[in-house]
Tab-separated table of C-alpha atoms in Angstrom:
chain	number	residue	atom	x	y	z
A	1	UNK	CA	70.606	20.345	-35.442
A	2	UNK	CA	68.821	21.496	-32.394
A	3	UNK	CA	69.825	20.025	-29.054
A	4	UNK	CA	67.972	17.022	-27.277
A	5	UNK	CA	66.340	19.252	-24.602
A	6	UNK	CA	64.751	21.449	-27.412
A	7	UNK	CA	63.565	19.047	-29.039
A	8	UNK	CA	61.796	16.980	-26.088
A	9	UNK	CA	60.575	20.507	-25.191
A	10	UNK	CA	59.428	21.612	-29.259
A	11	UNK	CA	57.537	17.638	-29.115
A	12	UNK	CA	56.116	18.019	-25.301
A	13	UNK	CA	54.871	21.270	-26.285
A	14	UNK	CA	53.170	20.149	-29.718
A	15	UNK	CA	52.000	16.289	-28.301
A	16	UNK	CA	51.141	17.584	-25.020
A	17	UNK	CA	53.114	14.985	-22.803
A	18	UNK	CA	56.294	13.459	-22.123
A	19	UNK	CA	55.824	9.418	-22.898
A	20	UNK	CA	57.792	6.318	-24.195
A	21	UNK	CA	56.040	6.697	-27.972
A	22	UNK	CA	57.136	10.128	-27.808
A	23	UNK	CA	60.374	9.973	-26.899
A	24	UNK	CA	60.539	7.104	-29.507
A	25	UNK	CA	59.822	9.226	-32.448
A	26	UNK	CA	62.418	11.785	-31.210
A	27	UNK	CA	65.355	9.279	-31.232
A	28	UNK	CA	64.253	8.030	-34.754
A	29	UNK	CA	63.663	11.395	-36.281
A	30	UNK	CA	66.966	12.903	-35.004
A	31	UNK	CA	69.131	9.646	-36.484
A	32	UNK	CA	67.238	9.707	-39.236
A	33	UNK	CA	67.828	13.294	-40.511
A	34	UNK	CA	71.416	12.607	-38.864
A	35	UNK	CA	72.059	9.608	-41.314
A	36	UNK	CA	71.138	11.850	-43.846
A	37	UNK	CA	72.860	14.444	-43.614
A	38	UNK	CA	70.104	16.561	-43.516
A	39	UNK	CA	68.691	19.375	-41.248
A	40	UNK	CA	64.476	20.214	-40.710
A	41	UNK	CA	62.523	20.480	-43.490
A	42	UNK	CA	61.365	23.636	-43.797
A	43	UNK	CA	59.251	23.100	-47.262
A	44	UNK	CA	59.556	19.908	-48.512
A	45	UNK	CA	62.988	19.009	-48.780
A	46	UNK	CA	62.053	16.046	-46.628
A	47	UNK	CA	59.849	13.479	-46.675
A	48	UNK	CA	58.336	11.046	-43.524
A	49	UNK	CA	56.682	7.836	-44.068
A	50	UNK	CA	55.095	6.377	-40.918
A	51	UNK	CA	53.851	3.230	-40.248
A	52	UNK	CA	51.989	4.010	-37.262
A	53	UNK	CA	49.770	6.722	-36.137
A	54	UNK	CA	51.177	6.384	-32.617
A	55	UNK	CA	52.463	9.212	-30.816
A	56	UNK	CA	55.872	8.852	-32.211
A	57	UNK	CA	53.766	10.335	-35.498
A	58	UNK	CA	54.270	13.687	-33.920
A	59	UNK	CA	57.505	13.758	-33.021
A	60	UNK	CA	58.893	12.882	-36.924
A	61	UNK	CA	56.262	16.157	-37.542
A	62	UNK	CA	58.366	18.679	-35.090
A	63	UNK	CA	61.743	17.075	-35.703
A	64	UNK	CA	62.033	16.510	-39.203
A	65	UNK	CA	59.177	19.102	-40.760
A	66	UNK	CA	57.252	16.560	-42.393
A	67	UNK	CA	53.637	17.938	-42.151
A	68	UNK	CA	50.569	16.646	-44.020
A	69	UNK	CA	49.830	20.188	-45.146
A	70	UNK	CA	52.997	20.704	-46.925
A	71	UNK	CA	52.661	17.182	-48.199
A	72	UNK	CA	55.424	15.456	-47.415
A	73	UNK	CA	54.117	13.532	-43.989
A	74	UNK	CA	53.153	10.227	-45.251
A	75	UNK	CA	51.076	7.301	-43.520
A	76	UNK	CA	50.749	3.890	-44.142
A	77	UNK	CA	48.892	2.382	-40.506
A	78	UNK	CA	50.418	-1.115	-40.749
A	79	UNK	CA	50.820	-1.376	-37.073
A	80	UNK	CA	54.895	-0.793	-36.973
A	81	UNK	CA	56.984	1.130	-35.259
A	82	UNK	CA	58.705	1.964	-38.492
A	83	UNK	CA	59.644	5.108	-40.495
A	84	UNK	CA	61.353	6.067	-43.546
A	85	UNK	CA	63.081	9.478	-43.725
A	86	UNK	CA	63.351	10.719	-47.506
A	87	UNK	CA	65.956	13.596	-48.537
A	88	UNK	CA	64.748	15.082	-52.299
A	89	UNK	CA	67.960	17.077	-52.455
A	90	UNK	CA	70.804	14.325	-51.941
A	91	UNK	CA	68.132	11.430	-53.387
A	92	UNK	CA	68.333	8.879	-50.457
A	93	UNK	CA	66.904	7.727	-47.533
A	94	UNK	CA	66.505	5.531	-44.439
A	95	UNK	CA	64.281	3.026	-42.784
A	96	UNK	CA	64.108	2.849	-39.361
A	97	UNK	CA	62.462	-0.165	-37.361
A	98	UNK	CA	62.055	-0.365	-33.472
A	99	UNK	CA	64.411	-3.794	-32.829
A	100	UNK	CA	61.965	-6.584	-30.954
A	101	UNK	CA	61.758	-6.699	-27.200
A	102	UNK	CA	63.893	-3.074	-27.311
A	103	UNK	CA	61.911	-1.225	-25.372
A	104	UNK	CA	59.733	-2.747	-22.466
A	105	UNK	CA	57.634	-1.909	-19.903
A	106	UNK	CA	57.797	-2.838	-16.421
A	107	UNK	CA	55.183	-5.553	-15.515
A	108	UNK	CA	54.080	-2.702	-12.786
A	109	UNK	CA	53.732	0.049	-15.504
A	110	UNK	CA	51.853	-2.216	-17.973
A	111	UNK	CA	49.300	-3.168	-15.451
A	112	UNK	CA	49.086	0.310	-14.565
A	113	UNK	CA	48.994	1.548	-18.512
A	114	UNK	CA	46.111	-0.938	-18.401
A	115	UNK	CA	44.101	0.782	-15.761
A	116	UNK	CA	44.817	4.147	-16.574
A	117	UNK	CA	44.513	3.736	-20.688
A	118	UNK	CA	41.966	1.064	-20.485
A	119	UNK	CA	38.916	0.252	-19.193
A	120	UNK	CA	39.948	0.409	-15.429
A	121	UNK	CA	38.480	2.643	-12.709
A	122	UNK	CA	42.112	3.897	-11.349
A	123	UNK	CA	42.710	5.658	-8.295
A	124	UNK	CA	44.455	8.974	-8.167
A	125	UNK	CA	47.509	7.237	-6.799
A	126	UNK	CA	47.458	5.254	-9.561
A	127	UNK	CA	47.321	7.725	-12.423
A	128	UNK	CA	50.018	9.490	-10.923
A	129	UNK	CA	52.350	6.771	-10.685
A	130	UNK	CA	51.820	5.784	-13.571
A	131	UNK	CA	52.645	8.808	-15.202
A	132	UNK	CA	55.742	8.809	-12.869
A	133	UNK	CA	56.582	5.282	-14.624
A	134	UNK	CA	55.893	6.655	-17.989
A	135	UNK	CA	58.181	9.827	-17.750
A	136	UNK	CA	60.690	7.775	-16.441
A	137	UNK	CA	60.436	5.064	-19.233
A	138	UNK	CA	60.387	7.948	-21.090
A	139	UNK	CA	64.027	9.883	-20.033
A	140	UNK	CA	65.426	6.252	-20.198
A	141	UNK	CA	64.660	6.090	-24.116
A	142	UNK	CA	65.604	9.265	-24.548
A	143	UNK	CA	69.331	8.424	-23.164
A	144	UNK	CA	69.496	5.783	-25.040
A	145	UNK	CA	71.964	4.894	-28.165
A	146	UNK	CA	69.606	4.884	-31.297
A	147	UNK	CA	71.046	1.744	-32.488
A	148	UNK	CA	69.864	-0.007	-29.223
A	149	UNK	CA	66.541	0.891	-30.174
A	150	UNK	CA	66.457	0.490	-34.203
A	151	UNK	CA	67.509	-1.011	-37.024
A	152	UNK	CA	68.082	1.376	-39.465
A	153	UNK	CA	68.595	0.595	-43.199
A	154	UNK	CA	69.516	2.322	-46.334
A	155	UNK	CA	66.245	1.973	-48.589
A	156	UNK	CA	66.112	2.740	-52.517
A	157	UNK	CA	64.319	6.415	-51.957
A	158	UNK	CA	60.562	6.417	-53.917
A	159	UNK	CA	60.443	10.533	-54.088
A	160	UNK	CA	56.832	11.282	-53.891
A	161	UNK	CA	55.568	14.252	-55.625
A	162	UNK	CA	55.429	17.087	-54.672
A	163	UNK	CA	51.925	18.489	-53.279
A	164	UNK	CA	49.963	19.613	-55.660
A	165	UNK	CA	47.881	22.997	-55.510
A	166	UNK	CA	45.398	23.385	-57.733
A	167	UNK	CA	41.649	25.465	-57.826
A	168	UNK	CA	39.109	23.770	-56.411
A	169	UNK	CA	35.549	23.183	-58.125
A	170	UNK	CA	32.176	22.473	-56.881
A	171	UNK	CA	30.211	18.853	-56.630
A	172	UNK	CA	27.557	19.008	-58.500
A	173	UNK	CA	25.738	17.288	-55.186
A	174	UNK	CA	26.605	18.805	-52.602
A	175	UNK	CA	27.971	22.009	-53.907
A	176	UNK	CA	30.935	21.961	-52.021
A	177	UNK	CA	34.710	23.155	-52.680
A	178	UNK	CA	36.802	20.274	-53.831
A	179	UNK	CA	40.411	19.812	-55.497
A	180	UNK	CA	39.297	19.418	-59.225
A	181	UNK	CA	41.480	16.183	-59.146
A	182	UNK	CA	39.536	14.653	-56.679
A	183	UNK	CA	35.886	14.776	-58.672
A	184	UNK	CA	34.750	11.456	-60.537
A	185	UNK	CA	32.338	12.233	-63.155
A	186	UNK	CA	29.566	10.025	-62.677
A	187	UNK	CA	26.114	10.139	-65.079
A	188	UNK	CA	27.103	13.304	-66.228
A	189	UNK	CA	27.787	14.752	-62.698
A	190	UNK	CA	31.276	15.788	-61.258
A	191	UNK	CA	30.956	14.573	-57.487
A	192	UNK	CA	33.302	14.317	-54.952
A	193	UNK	CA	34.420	11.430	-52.853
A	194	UNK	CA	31.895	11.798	-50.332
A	195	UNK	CA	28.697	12.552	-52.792
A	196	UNK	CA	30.009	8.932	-54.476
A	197	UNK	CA	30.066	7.107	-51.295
A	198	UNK	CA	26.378	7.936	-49.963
């Protein structure tokens, strides 16, 4: 496994910033391939499940190699700070939840988040300290034990399949490429997903 500093660095470099979310996903990722014995994925030896598109999302992409391209990066938005790490070759995996009122913000840094991520007008004083407050928050997750910040749990691993590659075929609408999978025939017509919502 690589070392903290290269991954913060590999994750600054992909989300573009040092924040709390970020450094969030790092500590999950890294105990979750840790629980399971497991290293990056580097096809699709393992699978992420996220339950939030928040920037922790990128973070499980760099550290564990889950990538929607290769098909094993999974989302389900239900608004959680939550991810499941799946290993295909030991057949197992782990759920990890952020633990309530684990990580806070500073009534100082909220009301700046506010302003600066909101609908505020914020002054150029403001935006930088609140990106002072945010780094900070930041390196203080990062420190932190994983199990201060989670609960993890052993989960009965559903293996998804793995992505499928197939030739793609033409809508008989709008005569674009498509996976062949993905056409409905409809009246006689093979149309894709798009052509059978308009």
């Amino acid at each position: 496994m690589n070392t903290l500093e290269d991954d913060v660095r590999r994750c600054v470099d992909f989300h573009g910033h040092l924040c709390p979310g970020l450094a969030l996903g790092i500590v999950a990722a890294r105990a979750g391939l840790e629980e399971l014995g497991v290293d990056r994925s580097h096809d699709e030896e393992v699978v992420s499940c996220l339950e939030t598109d928040a920037c922790c999302a990128d973070a499980v992409q760099v550290i564990s190699g889950s990538t929607f391209g290769k098909g094993n990066f999974m989302h389900k938005d239900v608004g959680k700070v939550a991810m499941t790490f799946i290993s295909r070759d030991r057949e197992s995996s782990v759920r990890l939840c952020l633990k309530p009122g684990a990580i806070r913000l500073s009534d100082a840094h909220r009301a700046l988040m506010d302003k600066v991520m909101g609908q505020g007008n914020p002054t150029e004083a403001q935006h930088k300290e609140f990106w002072r407050l945010h780094n900070q928050r930041a390196e203080e997750i990062l420190r932190m034990p994983w199990s201060d910040i989670f609960s993890m749990t052993i989960v009965a691993p559903a293996i998804p399949p793995k992505a499928v590659i197939e030739p793609s075929a033409l809508c008989d609408r709008c005569g674009e490429p498509v996976m062949a999978s993905k056409l409905k025939e409809i009246d006689g017509r093979a149309l894709c997903l798009t052509c059978r919502s308009t």
